[in-house]
Coordinates of C-alpha atoms and ligand atoms in Angstrom, one line a residue:
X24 CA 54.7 200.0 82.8
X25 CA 54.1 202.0 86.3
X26 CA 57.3 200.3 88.0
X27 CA 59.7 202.4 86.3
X28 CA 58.5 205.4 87.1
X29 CA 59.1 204.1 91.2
X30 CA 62.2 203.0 89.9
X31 CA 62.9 206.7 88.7
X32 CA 62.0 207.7 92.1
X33 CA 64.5 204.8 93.9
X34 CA 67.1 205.7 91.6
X35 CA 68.9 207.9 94.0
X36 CA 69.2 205.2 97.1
X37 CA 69.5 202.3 94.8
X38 CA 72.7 204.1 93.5
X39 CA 74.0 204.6 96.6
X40 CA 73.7 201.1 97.7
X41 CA 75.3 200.0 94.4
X42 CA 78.3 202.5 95.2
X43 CA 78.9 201.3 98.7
X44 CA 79.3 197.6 97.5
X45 CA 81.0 198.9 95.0
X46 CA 83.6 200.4 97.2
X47 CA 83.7 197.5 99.3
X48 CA 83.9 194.7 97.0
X49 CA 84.4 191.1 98.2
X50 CA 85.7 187.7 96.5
X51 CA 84.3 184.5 96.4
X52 CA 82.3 183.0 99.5
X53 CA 84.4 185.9 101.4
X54 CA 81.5 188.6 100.8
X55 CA 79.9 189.1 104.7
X56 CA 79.9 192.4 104.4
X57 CA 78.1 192.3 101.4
X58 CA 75.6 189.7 102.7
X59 CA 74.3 191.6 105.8
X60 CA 74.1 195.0 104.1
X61 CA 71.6 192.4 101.7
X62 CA 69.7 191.0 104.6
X63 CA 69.7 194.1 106.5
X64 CA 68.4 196.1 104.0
X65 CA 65.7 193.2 103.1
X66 CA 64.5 193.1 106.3
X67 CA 63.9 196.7 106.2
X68 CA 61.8 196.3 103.3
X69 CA 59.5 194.1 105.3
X70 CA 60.3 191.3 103.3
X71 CA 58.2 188.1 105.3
X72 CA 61.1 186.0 105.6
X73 CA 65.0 186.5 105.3
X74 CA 67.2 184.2 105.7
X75 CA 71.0 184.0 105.4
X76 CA 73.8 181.2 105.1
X77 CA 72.4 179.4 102.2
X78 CA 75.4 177.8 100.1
X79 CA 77.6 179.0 103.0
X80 CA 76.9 183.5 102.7
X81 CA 74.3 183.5 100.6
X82 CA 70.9 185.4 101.4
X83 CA 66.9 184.8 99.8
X84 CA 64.5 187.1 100.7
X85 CA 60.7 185.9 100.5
X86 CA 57.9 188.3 99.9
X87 CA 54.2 187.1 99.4
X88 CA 51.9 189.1 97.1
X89 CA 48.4 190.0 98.0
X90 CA 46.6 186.9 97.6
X91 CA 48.1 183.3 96.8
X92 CA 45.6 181.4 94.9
X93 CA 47.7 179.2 93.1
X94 CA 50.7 178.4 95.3
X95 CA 52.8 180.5 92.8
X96 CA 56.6 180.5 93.6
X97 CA 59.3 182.8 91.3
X98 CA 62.8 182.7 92.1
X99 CA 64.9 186.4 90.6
X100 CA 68.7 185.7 91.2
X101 CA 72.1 187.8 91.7
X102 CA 75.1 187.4 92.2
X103 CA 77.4 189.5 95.3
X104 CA 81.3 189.0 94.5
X105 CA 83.8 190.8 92.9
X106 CA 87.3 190.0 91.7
X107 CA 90.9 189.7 92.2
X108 CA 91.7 192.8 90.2
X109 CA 93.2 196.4 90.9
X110 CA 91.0 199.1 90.3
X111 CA 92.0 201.7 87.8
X112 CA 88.2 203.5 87.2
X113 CA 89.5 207.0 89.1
X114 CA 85.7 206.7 90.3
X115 CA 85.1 208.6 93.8
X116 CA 83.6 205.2 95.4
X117 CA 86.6 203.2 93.7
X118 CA 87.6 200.1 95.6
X119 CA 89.4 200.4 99.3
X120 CA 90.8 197.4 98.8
X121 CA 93.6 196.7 97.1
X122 CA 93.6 194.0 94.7
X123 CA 89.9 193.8 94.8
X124 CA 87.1 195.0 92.5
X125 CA 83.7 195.3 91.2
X126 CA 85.0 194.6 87.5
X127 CA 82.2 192.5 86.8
X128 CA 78.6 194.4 88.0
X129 CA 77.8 192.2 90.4
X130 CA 77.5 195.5 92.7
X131 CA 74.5 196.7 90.4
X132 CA 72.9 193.4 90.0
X133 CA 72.7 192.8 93.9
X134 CA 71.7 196.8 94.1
X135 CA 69.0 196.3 91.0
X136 CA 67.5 193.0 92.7
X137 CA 67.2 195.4 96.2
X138 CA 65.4 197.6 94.6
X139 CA 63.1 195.2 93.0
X140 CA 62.9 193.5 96.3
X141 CA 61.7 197.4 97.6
X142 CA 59.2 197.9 95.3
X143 CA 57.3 194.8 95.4
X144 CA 57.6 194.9 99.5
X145 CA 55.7 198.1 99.0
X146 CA 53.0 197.1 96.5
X147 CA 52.8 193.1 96.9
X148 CA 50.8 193.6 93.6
X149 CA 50.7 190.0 92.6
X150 CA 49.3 186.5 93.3
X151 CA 52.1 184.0 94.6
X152 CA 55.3 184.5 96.4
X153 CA 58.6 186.3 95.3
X154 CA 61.9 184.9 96.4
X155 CA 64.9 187.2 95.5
X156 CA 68.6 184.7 95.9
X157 CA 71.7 186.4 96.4
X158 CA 74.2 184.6 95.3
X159 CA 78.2 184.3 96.3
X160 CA 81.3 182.9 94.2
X161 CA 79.5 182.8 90.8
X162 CA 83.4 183.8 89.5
X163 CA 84.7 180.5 89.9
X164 CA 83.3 179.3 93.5
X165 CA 80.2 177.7 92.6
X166 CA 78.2 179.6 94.5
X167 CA 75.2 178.7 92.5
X168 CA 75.5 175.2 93.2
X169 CA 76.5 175.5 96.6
X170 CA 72.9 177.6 97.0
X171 CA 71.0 174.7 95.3
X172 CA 72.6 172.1 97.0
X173 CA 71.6 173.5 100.3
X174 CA 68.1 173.0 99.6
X175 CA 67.3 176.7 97.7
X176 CA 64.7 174.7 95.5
X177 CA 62.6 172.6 97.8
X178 CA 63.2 174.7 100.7
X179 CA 61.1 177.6 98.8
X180 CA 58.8 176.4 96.6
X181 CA 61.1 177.6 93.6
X182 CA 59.0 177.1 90.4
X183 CA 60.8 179.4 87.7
X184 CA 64.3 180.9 87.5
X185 CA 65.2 184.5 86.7
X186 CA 68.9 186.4 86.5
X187 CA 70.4 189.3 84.6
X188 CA 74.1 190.4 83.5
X189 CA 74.6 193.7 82.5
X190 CA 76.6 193.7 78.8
X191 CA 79.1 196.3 78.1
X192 CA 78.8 197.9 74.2
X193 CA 74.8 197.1 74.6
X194 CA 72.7 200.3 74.5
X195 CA 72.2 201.4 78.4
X196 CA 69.0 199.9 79.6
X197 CA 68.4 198.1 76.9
X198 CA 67.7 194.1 76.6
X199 CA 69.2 190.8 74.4
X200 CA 68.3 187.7 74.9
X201 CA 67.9 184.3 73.2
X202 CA 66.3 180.6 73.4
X203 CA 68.2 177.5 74.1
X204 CA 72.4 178.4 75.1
X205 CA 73.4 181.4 76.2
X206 CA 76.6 180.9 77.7
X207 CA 78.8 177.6 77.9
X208 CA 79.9 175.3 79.3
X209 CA 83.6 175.4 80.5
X210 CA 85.7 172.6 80.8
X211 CA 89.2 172.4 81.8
X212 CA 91.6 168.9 81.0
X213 CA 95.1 167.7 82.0
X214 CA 96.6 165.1 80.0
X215 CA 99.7 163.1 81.6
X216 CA 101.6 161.1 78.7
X217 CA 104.3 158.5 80.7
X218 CA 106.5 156.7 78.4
X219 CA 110.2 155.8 78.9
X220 CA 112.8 158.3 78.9
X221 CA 116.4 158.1 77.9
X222 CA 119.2 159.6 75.4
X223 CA 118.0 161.3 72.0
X224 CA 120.1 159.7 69.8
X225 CA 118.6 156.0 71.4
X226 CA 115.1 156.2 70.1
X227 CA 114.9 152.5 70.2
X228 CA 115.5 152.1 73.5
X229 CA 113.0 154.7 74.9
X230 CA 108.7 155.0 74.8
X231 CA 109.0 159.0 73.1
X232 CA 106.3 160.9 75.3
X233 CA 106.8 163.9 72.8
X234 CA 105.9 162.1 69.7
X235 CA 103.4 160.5 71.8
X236 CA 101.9 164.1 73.3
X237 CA 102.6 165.8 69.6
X238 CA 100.2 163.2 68.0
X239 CA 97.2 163.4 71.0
X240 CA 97.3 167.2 70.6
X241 CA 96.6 166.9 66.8
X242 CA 94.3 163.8 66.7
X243 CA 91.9 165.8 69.7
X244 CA 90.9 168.2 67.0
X245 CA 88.9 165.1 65.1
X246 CA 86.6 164.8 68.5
X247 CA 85.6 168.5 67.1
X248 CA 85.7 168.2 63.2
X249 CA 84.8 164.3 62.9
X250 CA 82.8 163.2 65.9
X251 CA 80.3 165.9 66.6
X252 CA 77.8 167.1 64.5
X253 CA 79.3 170.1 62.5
X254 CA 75.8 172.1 62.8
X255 CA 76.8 172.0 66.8
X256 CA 79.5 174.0 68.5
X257 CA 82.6 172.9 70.6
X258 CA 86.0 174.5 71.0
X259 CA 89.2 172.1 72.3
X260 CA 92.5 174.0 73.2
X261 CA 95.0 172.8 74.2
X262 CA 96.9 175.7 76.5
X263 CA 100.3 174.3 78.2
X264 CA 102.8 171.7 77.0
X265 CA 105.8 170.9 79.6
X266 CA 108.2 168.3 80.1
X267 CA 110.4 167.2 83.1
X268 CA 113.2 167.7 80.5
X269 CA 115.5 171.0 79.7
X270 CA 117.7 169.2 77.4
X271 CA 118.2 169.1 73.7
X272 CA 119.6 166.0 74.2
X273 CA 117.0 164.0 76.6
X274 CA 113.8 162.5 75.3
X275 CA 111.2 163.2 78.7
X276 CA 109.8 160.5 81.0
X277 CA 106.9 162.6 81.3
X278 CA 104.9 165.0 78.8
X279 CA 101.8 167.1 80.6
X280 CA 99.5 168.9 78.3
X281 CA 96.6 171.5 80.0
X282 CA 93.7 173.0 78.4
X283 CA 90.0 173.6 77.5
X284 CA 86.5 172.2 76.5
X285 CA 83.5 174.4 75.8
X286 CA 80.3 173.7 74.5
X287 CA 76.5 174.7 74.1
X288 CA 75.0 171.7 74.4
X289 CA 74.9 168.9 76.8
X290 CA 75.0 166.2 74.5
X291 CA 78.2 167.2 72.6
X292 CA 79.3 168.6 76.3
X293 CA 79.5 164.4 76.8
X294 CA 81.1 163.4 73.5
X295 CA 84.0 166.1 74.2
X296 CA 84.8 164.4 77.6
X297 CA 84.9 161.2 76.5
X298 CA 86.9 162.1 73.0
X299 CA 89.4 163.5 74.5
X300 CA 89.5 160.9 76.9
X301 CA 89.7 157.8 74.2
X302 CA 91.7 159.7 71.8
X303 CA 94.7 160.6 74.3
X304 CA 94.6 157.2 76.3
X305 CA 94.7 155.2 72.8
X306 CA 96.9 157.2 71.0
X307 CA 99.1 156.7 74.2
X308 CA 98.6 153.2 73.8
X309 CA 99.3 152.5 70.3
X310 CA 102.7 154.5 70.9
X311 CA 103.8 151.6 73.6
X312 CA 103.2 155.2 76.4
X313 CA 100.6 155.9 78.8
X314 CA 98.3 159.0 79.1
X315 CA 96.1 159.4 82.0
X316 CA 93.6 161.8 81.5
X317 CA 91.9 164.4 84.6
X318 CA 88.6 165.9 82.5
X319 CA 87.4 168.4 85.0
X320 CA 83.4 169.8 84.6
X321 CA 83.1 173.9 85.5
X322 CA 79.9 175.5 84.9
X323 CA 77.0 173.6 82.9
X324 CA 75.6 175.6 79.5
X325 CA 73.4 178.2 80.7
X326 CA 70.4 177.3 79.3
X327 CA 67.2 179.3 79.1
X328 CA 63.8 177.1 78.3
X329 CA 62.5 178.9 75.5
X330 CA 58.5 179.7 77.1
X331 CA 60.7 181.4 80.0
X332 CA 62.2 183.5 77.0
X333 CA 59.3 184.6 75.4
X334 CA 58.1 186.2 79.1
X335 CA 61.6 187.5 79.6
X336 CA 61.9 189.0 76.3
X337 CA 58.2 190.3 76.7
X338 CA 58.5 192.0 80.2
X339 CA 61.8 193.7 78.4
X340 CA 59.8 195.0 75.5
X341 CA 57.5 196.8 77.8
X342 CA 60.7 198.4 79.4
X343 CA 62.8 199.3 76.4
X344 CA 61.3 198.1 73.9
X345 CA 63.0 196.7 70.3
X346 CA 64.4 193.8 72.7
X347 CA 67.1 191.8 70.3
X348 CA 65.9 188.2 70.7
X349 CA 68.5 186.8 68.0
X350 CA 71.7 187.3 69.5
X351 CA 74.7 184.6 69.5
X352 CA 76.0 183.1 72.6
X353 CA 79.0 183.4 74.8
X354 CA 81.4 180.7 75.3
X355 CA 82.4 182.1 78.7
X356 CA 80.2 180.2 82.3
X357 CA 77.8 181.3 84.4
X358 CA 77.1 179.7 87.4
X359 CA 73.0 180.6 87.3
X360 CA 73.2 177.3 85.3
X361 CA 72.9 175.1 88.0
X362 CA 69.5 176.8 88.9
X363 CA 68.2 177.1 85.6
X364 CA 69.2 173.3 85.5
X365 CA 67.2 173.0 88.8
X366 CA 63.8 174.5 87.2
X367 CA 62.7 176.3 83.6
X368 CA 63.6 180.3 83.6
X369 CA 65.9 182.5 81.9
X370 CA 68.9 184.5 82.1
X371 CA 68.8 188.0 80.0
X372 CA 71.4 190.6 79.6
X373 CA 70.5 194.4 80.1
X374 CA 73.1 197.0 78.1
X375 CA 75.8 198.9 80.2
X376 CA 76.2 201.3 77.6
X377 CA 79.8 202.6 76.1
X378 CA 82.1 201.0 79.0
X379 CA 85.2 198.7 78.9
X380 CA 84.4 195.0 79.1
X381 CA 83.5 193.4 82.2
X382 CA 87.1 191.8 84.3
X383 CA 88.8 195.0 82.7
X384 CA 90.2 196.9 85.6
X385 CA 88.5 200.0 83.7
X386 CA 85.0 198.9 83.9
X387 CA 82.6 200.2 86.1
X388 CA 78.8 199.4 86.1
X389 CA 76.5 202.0 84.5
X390 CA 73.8 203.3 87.2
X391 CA 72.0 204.4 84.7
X392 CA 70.7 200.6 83.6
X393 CA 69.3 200.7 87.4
X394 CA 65.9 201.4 86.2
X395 CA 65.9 199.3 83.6
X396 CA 67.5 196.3 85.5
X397 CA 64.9 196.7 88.4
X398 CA 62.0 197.0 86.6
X399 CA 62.7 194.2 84.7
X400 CA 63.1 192.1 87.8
X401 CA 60.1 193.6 89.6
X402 CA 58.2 193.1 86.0
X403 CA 59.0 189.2 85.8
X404 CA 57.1 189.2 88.9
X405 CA 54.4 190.9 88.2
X406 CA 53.9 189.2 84.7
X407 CA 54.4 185.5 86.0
X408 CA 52.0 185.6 88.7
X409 CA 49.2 188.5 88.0
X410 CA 47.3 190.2 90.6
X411 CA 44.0 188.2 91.2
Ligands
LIG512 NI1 79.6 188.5 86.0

């Protein structure tokens, strides 16, 4: 595949790109630094249009091929913001500043999708138009959505959906993905059981909101074992029990329990909201007490439309080759949901090599999965809409 060999020849200024975000690493929708070094450094390519502030600091860059028979529109995604972690990597472009971090590659994905955006600048060696989306606050801002509901799909042309996350303790440069889920959905709950308060030795003469909490915790793991299908996957914890008491002696007026929901799979995403709901409010009930239940929706199940898969997997093949195609998913989110939700694509993962786990103040991104990465972006390109 020609493009990595340009990417050999990039490697140098893509790397220092990478290293300068990654020494000025920003959080959430906070990443303006990070945004005009990306629309500076598209326009230099000559990209046709760039444009910034979609979904508040993100930037798309559009670059038209040679000929556009077919009104052909691809969308490659990454994602700009680091996190609220203290460096520890010793590296010579650690972070300057304190408390914040590249700890999750974002810095090589933006740098990887600049250098795709580079090379097909330069050789436009396709038939359609390539939109590059840089994304902020995909940890835990919604930047994603925030991009997509400010028009990123209609205002574009958007027709398929691309993104990458570089995996720690995958061979460097190398490729895994699969069909269907491959990351969850994550969903957060917090339970409020009100009953009647009073002294421990007068039962009688109180609603008991432990009892009451004590029996919704245990009858929440039947949503899991008894309501959905036990070929499908769902996880319920429950995290945090407190009371407004500190007594041995004081049954509580109020119980508050916090925890999670994930799950693969729309569907079973659905039944999990509303079991925990009718378990905890009836449970409640049948103990004289009342729970009032907050189920709170984070990131959708990243889910990659299996046609998109086979091109994804099959641009990595001619990269790496012995692409793994059967691995399991994650139950952690990803925020490129709410594109791939938006239109079919697919979300790959490209190896990092021998490195501690991504959020670990230890981990750095591997420079050396540049080539790789960018190649496989430029390559989706390339493959989707063929030169005419
Ligand atoms: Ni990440």
């Amino acid at each position: 595949m020609p493009v990595k060999n340009r990417f050999a020849e990039l490697l140098p200024e893509i790397t220092a790109w990478r290293r300068d975000f990654h020494e000025h690493p920003e959080l959430l929708y906070d990443v303006h630094r990070t945004a005009g070094r990306v629309a500076e450094l598209l326009a230099s390519f000559g990209c046709d249009e760039v444009v910034e502030g979609i979904g508040r600091t993100g930037v798309v860059g559009v670059i038209r091929g040679k000929t556009d028979s077919a009104g052909r529109v691809v969308g490659l995604r990454a994602d700009m913001d680091a996190l609220p972690i203290t460096e520890q990597t010793g590296a010579p472009y650690a972070s300057k500043s304190p408390g914040k971090m590249h700890a999750c590659g974002h810095d090589g994905h933006t740098a990887m999708l600049l250098g795709a955006a580079k090379y097909l600048a330069e050789t436009r060696n396709f038939d359609g138009t390539a939109v590059v989306i840089f994304q902020p606050a995909e940890e835990g801002g919604g930047g994603g959505l925030a991009m997509v509901e400010d028009g990123l799909v209609d205002r574009f042309g958007i027709q398929e959906f691309y993104g990458m996350h570089n995996m720690p303790g995958m061979p460097v440069g190398s490729f895994a993905i699969k069909p269907g889920p491959m990351m969850a959905a994550a969903d957060q709950f917090d339970i409020t059981v009100t009953g009647k308060g009073g002294h421990a030795a007068k039962p009688h003469e109180c609603i008991d909101t432990t009892l009451t909490a004590a029996q919704i915790i245990v009858a929440m793991q039947s949503v899991v074992s008894r309501n959905i299908d036990p070929l499908k996957n769902a996880v319920i914890s429950v995290c945090v029990v407190s009371t407004d008491s500190t007594a041995h002696n004081v049954i509580p007026q109020v119980v508050k329990l916090k925890g999670t929901a994930r799950s693969l799979d729309p569907g079973v995403r659905d039944q999990l909201e509303e079991g925990i709901t009718r378990v905890a409010t009836n449970i409640a009930a049948a103990m004289g007490a009342v729970a009032k239940v907050d189920y709170q929706r984070g990131y959708p199940v990243t889910m990659n439309d299996p046609q998109a898969t086979d091109w994804a997997a099959e641009v990595a093949e001619t990269i790496s080759g012995g692409v793994k195609t059967d691995m399991e998913p994650m139950m952690g989110g990803e925020d490129f949901s709410y594109m791939l939700n938006e239109r079919p694509g697919a979300y790959i993962w490209v190896g990092n090599g021998d490195t501690a786990m991504v959020h670990h103040p230890a981990y750095n991104f591997n420079d050396e999965a540049i080539p790789a990465g960018s190649s496989w972006y430029a390559g989706m390109i390339e493959a989707r809409m063929p030169a005419a």
